[in-house]
């Protein structure tokens, strides 16, 4: 398989830093070094940014870390990590049971809850997805684009359809997912070309598209057809279908999808039985954005 590689930066880019930081990461080695792009900006709070870098260093694979481990992972000095953890601990967002290995605390959930309850798209999407899941007994999601990834902002799941446990806030690569391709297909031309010039098309399965030219053609067809169907490109056995969600101005601001087990759910079924439901849900969700 011919894998297209368009950048020399490490693939372990921190996914949820602000989009303004992403370009800097392309030529840097650590999350902390990306903050150098804002050096000299009197309005940029470096201490706050460092705290966010520390928070985002905790993952499902690394839920507990020492100061030394966090320093290596983030690129921040041990002293800076220690001050960030001290502040987060005092505020109840982090802690260390044994005094050395830190982890995030449940109070972190208040931050995500604030987003989901204050964001019109997220709060409006959840009941729509739940209603569809109850009627169709399938798993549905809504996501937006953040850098090179999609981010789940609403989700219902009637069964485990992926090896990873997806939830609100989960991130997946845009290029090999149905929701990601919807969001890419409706990007302004200059933004799409910038994305295609830098993205690293990693083959997650033998079906993953790893050619920029082929991906560009697929995105063109998606825009023409009005939906994206991704067949086992991110994970073997996973098939998904997505449609765009439009704002009143006609801009695609999100995407809604159905995901299911490939042996159980055929492509024909998705296109004939489920596509109309997805389009109706997307239209309903668009009403809340007016």
Short mmCIF file of C-alpha atoms in Angstrom, two decimals:
data_model
loop_
_atom_site.label_atom_id
_atom_site.label_comp_id
_atom_site.label_asym_id
_atom_site.label_seq_id
_atom_site.Cartn_x
_atom_site.Cartn_y
_atom_site.Cartn_z
CA UNK A 1 0.00 0.00 0.00
CA UNK A 2 1.30 3.41 -0.89
CA UNK A 3 1.07 5.66 2.15
CA UNK A 4 1.10 9.38 1.46
CA UNK A 5 3.12 11.39 3.94
CA UNK A 6 2.97 15.13 3.62
CA UNK A 7 4.65 16.39 6.79
CA UNK A 8 7.65 15.73 8.90
CA UNK A 9 6.09 16.62 12.26
CA UNK A 10 5.44 13.86 14.80
CA UNK A 11 2.02 12.24 14.59
CA UNK A 12 1.42 12.58 18.32
CA UNK A 13 0.11 16.11 18.03
CA UNK A 14 -2.01 17.22 20.99
CA UNK A 15 -5.49 17.09 19.53
CA UNK A 16 -7.43 19.65 21.49
CA UNK A 17 -5.25 22.74 21.60
CA UNK A 18 -6.83 25.83 20.05
CA UNK A 19 -6.69 25.89 16.26
CA UNK A 20 -4.34 28.89 16.34
CA UNK A 21 -1.75 26.66 17.97
CA UNK A 22 -1.97 23.88 15.37
CA UNK A 23 0.20 25.54 12.69
CA UNK A 24 2.97 26.07 15.20
CA UNK A 25 2.89 22.39 16.14
CA UNK A 26 3.71 21.39 12.57
CA UNK A 27 7.36 22.28 13.08
CA UNK A 28 7.71 21.85 16.85
CA UNK A 29 8.34 18.86 19.05
CA UNK A 30 6.16 19.39 22.13
CA UNK A 31 2.87 20.99 23.11
CA UNK A 32 4.74 23.55 25.20
CA UNK A 33 6.92 24.68 22.32
CA UNK A 34 3.79 25.52 20.32
CA UNK A 35 3.17 28.33 22.80
CA UNK A 36 6.29 30.09 21.49
CA UNK A 37 4.11 31.34 18.63
CA UNK A 38 2.47 33.72 21.10
CA UNK A 39 5.67 35.10 22.63
CA UNK A 40 5.50 38.85 22.92
CA UNK A 41 1.70 38.98 22.86
CA UNK A 42 0.80 41.05 25.95
CA UNK A 43 -2.76 39.67 26.00
CA UNK A 44 -1.74 36.01 25.90
CA UNK A 45 -1.81 34.33 29.34
CA UNK A 46 1.07 31.88 29.17
CA UNK A 47 0.35 30.48 32.63
CA UNK A 48 -3.22 29.62 31.64
CA UNK A 49 -2.01 28.05 28.40
CA UNK A 50 0.49 25.92 30.30
CA UNK A 51 -2.26 24.75 32.63
CA UNK A 52 -4.35 23.68 29.64
CA UNK A 53 -1.37 21.83 28.17
CA UNK A 54 -1.00 19.89 31.44
CA UNK A 55 -4.72 19.08 31.54
CA UNK A 56 -4.70 17.80 27.96
CA UNK A 57 -1.70 15.57 28.67
CA UNK A 58 -3.94 13.21 30.66
CA UNK A 59 -5.53 10.60 28.40
CA UNK A 60 -7.30 7.27 28.64
CA UNK A 61 -3.93 5.61 28.08
CA UNK A 62 -2.17 7.84 30.66
CA UNK A 63 -4.72 8.70 33.36
CA UNK A 64 -2.06 9.03 36.07
CA UNK A 65 1.36 10.64 35.73
CA UNK A 66 4.17 11.99 37.83
CA UNK A 67 5.56 15.50 37.49
CA UNK A 68 8.54 14.09 35.59
CA UNK A 69 6.33 12.18 33.17
CA UNK A 70 4.17 15.24 32.55
CA UNK A 71 7.26 17.34 31.99
CA UNK A 72 8.51 14.95 29.32
CA UNK A 73 5.09 14.62 27.66
CA UNK A 74 4.30 18.35 27.56
CA UNK A 75 7.76 19.85 27.13
CA UNK A 76 7.21 22.10 30.13
CA UNK A 77 9.82 22.35 32.87
CA UNK A 78 9.28 20.36 36.04
CA UNK A 79 8.84 23.62 37.93
CA UNK A 80 6.13 24.81 35.54
CA UNK A 81 4.32 21.46 35.73
CA UNK A 82 4.52 21.51 39.52
CA UNK A 83 2.98 25.00 39.68
CA UNK A 84 0.19 24.00 37.28
CA UNK A 85 -0.61 20.89 39.30
CA UNK A 86 -0.47 22.83 42.56
CA UNK A 87 -3.05 25.29 41.22
CA UNK A 88 -5.27 22.58 39.71
CA UNK A 89 -5.12 20.61 42.98
CA UNK A 90 -6.03 23.64 45.07
CA UNK A 91 -9.03 24.29 42.80
CA UNK A 92 -10.14 20.66 42.92
CA UNK A 93 -9.46 19.81 39.27
CA UNK A 94 -6.53 17.45 39.92
CA UNK A 95 -4.93 15.52 42.74
CA UNK A 96 -2.50 12.79 43.74
CA UNK A 97 -3.62 10.06 46.12
CA UNK A 98 -0.06 8.88 46.78
CA UNK A 99 1.49 12.34 46.55
CA UNK A 100 3.41 11.57 43.35
CA UNK A 101 1.07 10.30 40.61
CA UNK A 102 -1.43 12.95 39.59
CA UNK A 103 -4.79 12.48 37.88
CA UNK A 104 -7.74 14.67 36.98
CA UNK A 105 -10.67 14.92 39.37
CA UNK A 106 -14.43 14.72 38.69
CA UNK A 107 -14.66 18.50 38.96
CA UNK A 108 -13.24 18.58 35.42
CA UNK A 109 -16.65 17.38 34.28
CA UNK A 110 -18.11 20.77 35.17
CA UNK A 111 -16.09 22.29 32.32
CA UNK A 112 -17.48 19.91 29.69
CA UNK A 113 -20.95 20.22 31.20
CA UNK A 114 -20.76 23.99 30.87
CA UNK A 115 -19.96 23.61 27.19
CA UNK A 116 -22.68 21.08 26.40
CA UNK A 117 -25.37 23.02 28.25
CA UNK A 118 -24.38 26.41 26.86
CA UNK A 119 -23.79 25.26 23.28
CA UNK A 120 -27.02 25.40 21.27
CA UNK A 121 -25.90 22.77 18.78
CA UNK A 122 -24.87 20.24 21.41
CA UNK A 123 -27.91 20.71 23.67
CA UNK A 124 -30.32 20.60 20.73
CA UNK A 125 -28.70 17.54 19.15
CA UNK A 126 -28.85 15.19 22.13
CA UNK A 127 -32.64 14.73 22.33
CA UNK A 128 -32.85 14.34 18.55
CA UNK A 129 -30.28 11.55 18.64
CA UNK A 130 -31.97 9.87 21.59
CA UNK A 131 -35.29 9.88 19.78
CA UNK A 132 -33.74 8.30 16.69
CA UNK A 133 -31.93 5.68 18.74
CA UNK A 134 -35.15 4.74 20.51
CA UNK A 135 -37.01 4.38 17.21
CA UNK A 136 -34.31 2.76 15.08
CA UNK A 137 -32.20 0.99 17.74
CA UNK A 138 -28.93 2.25 16.29
CA UNK A 139 -26.07 4.51 17.41
CA UNK A 140 -26.00 8.16 16.29
CA UNK A 141 -23.55 11.02 16.78
CA UNK A 142 -23.03 14.71 16.04
CA UNK A 143 -19.55 16.16 15.60
CA UNK A 144 -17.70 19.31 14.58
CA UNK A 145 -14.24 19.84 13.10
CA UNK A 146 -11.30 20.89 15.28
CA UNK A 147 -8.00 21.04 13.45
CA UNK A 148 -7.43 17.68 11.76
CA UNK A 149 -9.92 15.82 13.96
CA UNK A 150 -13.63 15.56 14.48
CA UNK A 151 -14.90 16.10 18.03
CA UNK A 152 -18.07 14.42 19.27
CA UNK A 153 -20.47 16.96 20.81
CA UNK A 154 -23.51 14.67 21.14
CA UNK A 155 -23.90 10.90 21.00
CA UNK A 156 -26.22 8.00 21.73
CA UNK A 157 -25.12 4.38 21.64
CA UNK A 158 -27.33 1.30 21.79
CA UNK A 159 -24.36 -1.05 21.46
CA UNK A 160 -20.57 -0.96 21.33
CA UNK A 161 -19.82 -0.53 17.62
CA UNK A 162 -16.13 0.37 17.91
CA UNK A 163 -13.16 -1.00 19.80
CA UNK A 164 -12.66 2.41 21.39
CA UNK A 165 -15.27 3.75 23.80
CA UNK A 166 -16.66 6.86 22.11
CA UNK A 167 -18.24 9.62 24.15
CA UNK A 168 -18.81 13.37 24.06
CA UNK A 169 -15.37 14.92 23.62
CA UNK A 170 -13.88 11.92 21.80
CA UNK A 171 -11.72 12.73 18.80
CA UNK A 172 -11.15 10.81 15.57
CA UNK A 173 -9.18 11.65 12.42
CA UNK A 174 -11.27 13.49 9.84
CA UNK A 175 -9.88 11.93 6.66
CA UNK A 176 -11.05 8.35 7.29
CA UNK A 177 -14.40 8.89 9.02
CA UNK A 178 -17.77 9.70 7.47
CA UNK A 179 -18.35 12.71 9.71
CA UNK A 180 -14.86 14.00 9.07
CA UNK A 181 -15.28 13.75 5.33
CA UNK A 182 -18.54 15.70 5.46
CA UNK A 183 -16.82 18.52 7.33
CA UNK A 184 -13.81 18.45 5.01
CA UNK A 185 -15.97 18.40 1.88
CA UNK A 186 -17.60 21.70 2.82
CA UNK A 187 -14.45 23.51 3.90
CA UNK A 188 -13.52 26.64 1.93
CA UNK A 189 -11.12 25.66 -0.88
CA UNK A 190 -8.08 27.34 0.66
CA UNK A 191 -8.63 25.65 4.02
CA UNK A 192 -9.13 22.26 2.41
CA UNK A 193 -5.96 22.58 0.35
CA UNK A 194 -4.02 23.58 3.45
CA UNK A 195 -5.37 20.50 5.22
CA UNK A 196 -4.51 18.20 2.31
CA UNK A 197 -0.99 19.63 2.11
CA UNK A 198 -0.18 18.76 5.73
CA UNK A 199 -2.31 15.77 6.75
CA UNK A 200 -0.61 12.45 7.38
CA UNK A 201 -2.86 9.77 5.87
CA UNK A 202 -2.15 6.85 8.17
CA UNK A 203 -3.64 3.49 7.04
CA UNK A 204 -5.78 2.34 9.98
CA UNK A 205 -7.05 -0.63 7.94
CA UNK A 206 -6.35 -2.07 4.50
CA UNK A 207 -9.31 -0.03 3.21
CA UNK A 208 -8.06 3.36 4.41
CA UNK A 209 -7.61 5.88 1.61
CA UNK A 210 -3.99 7.07 1.75
CA UNK A 211 -3.82 9.08 -1.48
CA UNK A 212 -4.46 12.82 -1.32
CA UNK A 213 -5.70 12.82 -4.92
CA UNK A 214 -8.17 10.03 -4.22
CA UNK A 215 -9.34 11.73 -1.01
CA UNK A 216 -9.87 14.99 -2.90
CA UNK A 217 -12.04 13.13 -5.45
CA UNK A 218 -14.02 11.42 -2.69
CA UNK A 219 -14.71 14.77 -1.02
CA UNK A 220 -15.87 16.23 -4.32
CA UNK A 221 -18.33 13.34 -4.75
CA UNK A 222 -19.54 13.72 -1.16
CA UNK A 223 -20.37 17.36 -1.75
CA UNK A 224 -22.25 16.44 -4.92
CA UNK A 225 -24.19 13.57 -3.30
CA UNK A 226 -24.87 15.31 0.00
CA UNK A 227 -23.71 12.43 2.21
CA UNK A 228 -20.60 10.41 3.12
CA UNK A 229 -20.37 6.66 3.58
CA UNK A 230 -17.20 5.27 5.10
CA UNK A 231 -16.72 1.51 4.88
CA UNK A 232 -14.24 0.06 7.38
CA UNK A 233 -11.53 2.67 6.79
CA UNK A 234 -10.96 3.56 10.44
CA UNK A 235 -11.76 0.19 11.98
CA UNK A 236 -12.45 -3.22 10.48
CA UNK A 237 -16.15 -4.06 10.82
CA UNK A 238 -17.26 -0.44 11.25
CA UNK A 239 -19.46 1.18 8.61
CA UNK A 240 -20.83 4.71 8.99
CA UNK A 241 -23.01 7.21 7.15
CA UNK A 242 -23.06 10.98 7.69
CA UNK A 243 -24.84 14.09 6.40
CA UNK A 244 -24.15 17.81 6.88
CA UNK A 245 -25.88 20.16 9.31
CA UNK A 246 -26.29 23.67 7.89
CA UNK A 247 -26.39 27.03 9.64
CA UNK A 248 -28.92 29.67 8.51
CA UNK A 249 -26.20 31.21 6.33
CA UNK A 250 -25.78 27.94 4.45
CA UNK A 251 -22.46 27.04 6.08
CA UNK A 252 -21.92 23.46 7.26
CA UNK A 253 -21.31 23.73 11.00
CA UNK A 254 -21.63 20.10 12.06
CA UNK A 255 -22.44 16.61 10.87
CA UNK A 256 -24.71 13.85 12.08
CA UNK A 257 -24.02 10.17 11.53
CA UNK A 258 -25.11 6.60 11.98
CA UNK A 259 -22.52 3.94 12.77
CA UNK A 260 -23.02 0.20 12.74
CA UNK A 261 -21.51 -3.22 12.36
CA UNK A 262 -20.64 -3.86 8.70
CA UNK A 263 -21.72 -7.55 8.55
CA UNK A 264 -25.10 -6.60 10.02
CA UNK A 265 -25.72 -3.31 8.20
CA UNK A 266 -25.31 -3.26 4.41
CA UNK A 267 -24.40 -0.24 2.32
CA UNK A 268 -27.78 -0.56 0.57
CA UNK A 269 -29.58 -0.49 3.94
CA UNK A 270 -27.73 2.65 4.95
CA UNK A 271 -28.52 4.46 1.74
CA UNK A 272 -32.18 3.47 1.50
CA UNK A 273 -33.41 2.94 5.05
CA UNK A 274 -31.31 5.25 7.19
CA UNK A 275 -30.23 8.15 4.97
CA UNK A 276 -33.69 9.80 4.99
CA UNK A 277 -33.76 9.68 8.80
CA UNK A 278 -30.34 11.31 9.02
CA UNK A 279 -31.35 14.07 6.61
CA UNK A 280 -34.54 14.76 8.55
CA UNK A 281 -32.58 14.94 11.79
CA UNK A 282 -30.04 17.30 10.23
CA UNK A 283 -32.83 19.57 9.00
CA UNK A 284 -34.44 19.55 12.44
CA UNK A 285 -31.15 20.39 14.09
CA UNK A 286 -30.56 23.25 11.64
CA UNK A 287 -33.81 24.87 12.83
CA UNK A 288 -32.34 25.36 16.30
CA UNK A 289 -29.49 27.40 14.82
CA UNK A 290 -31.80 30.10 13.45
#
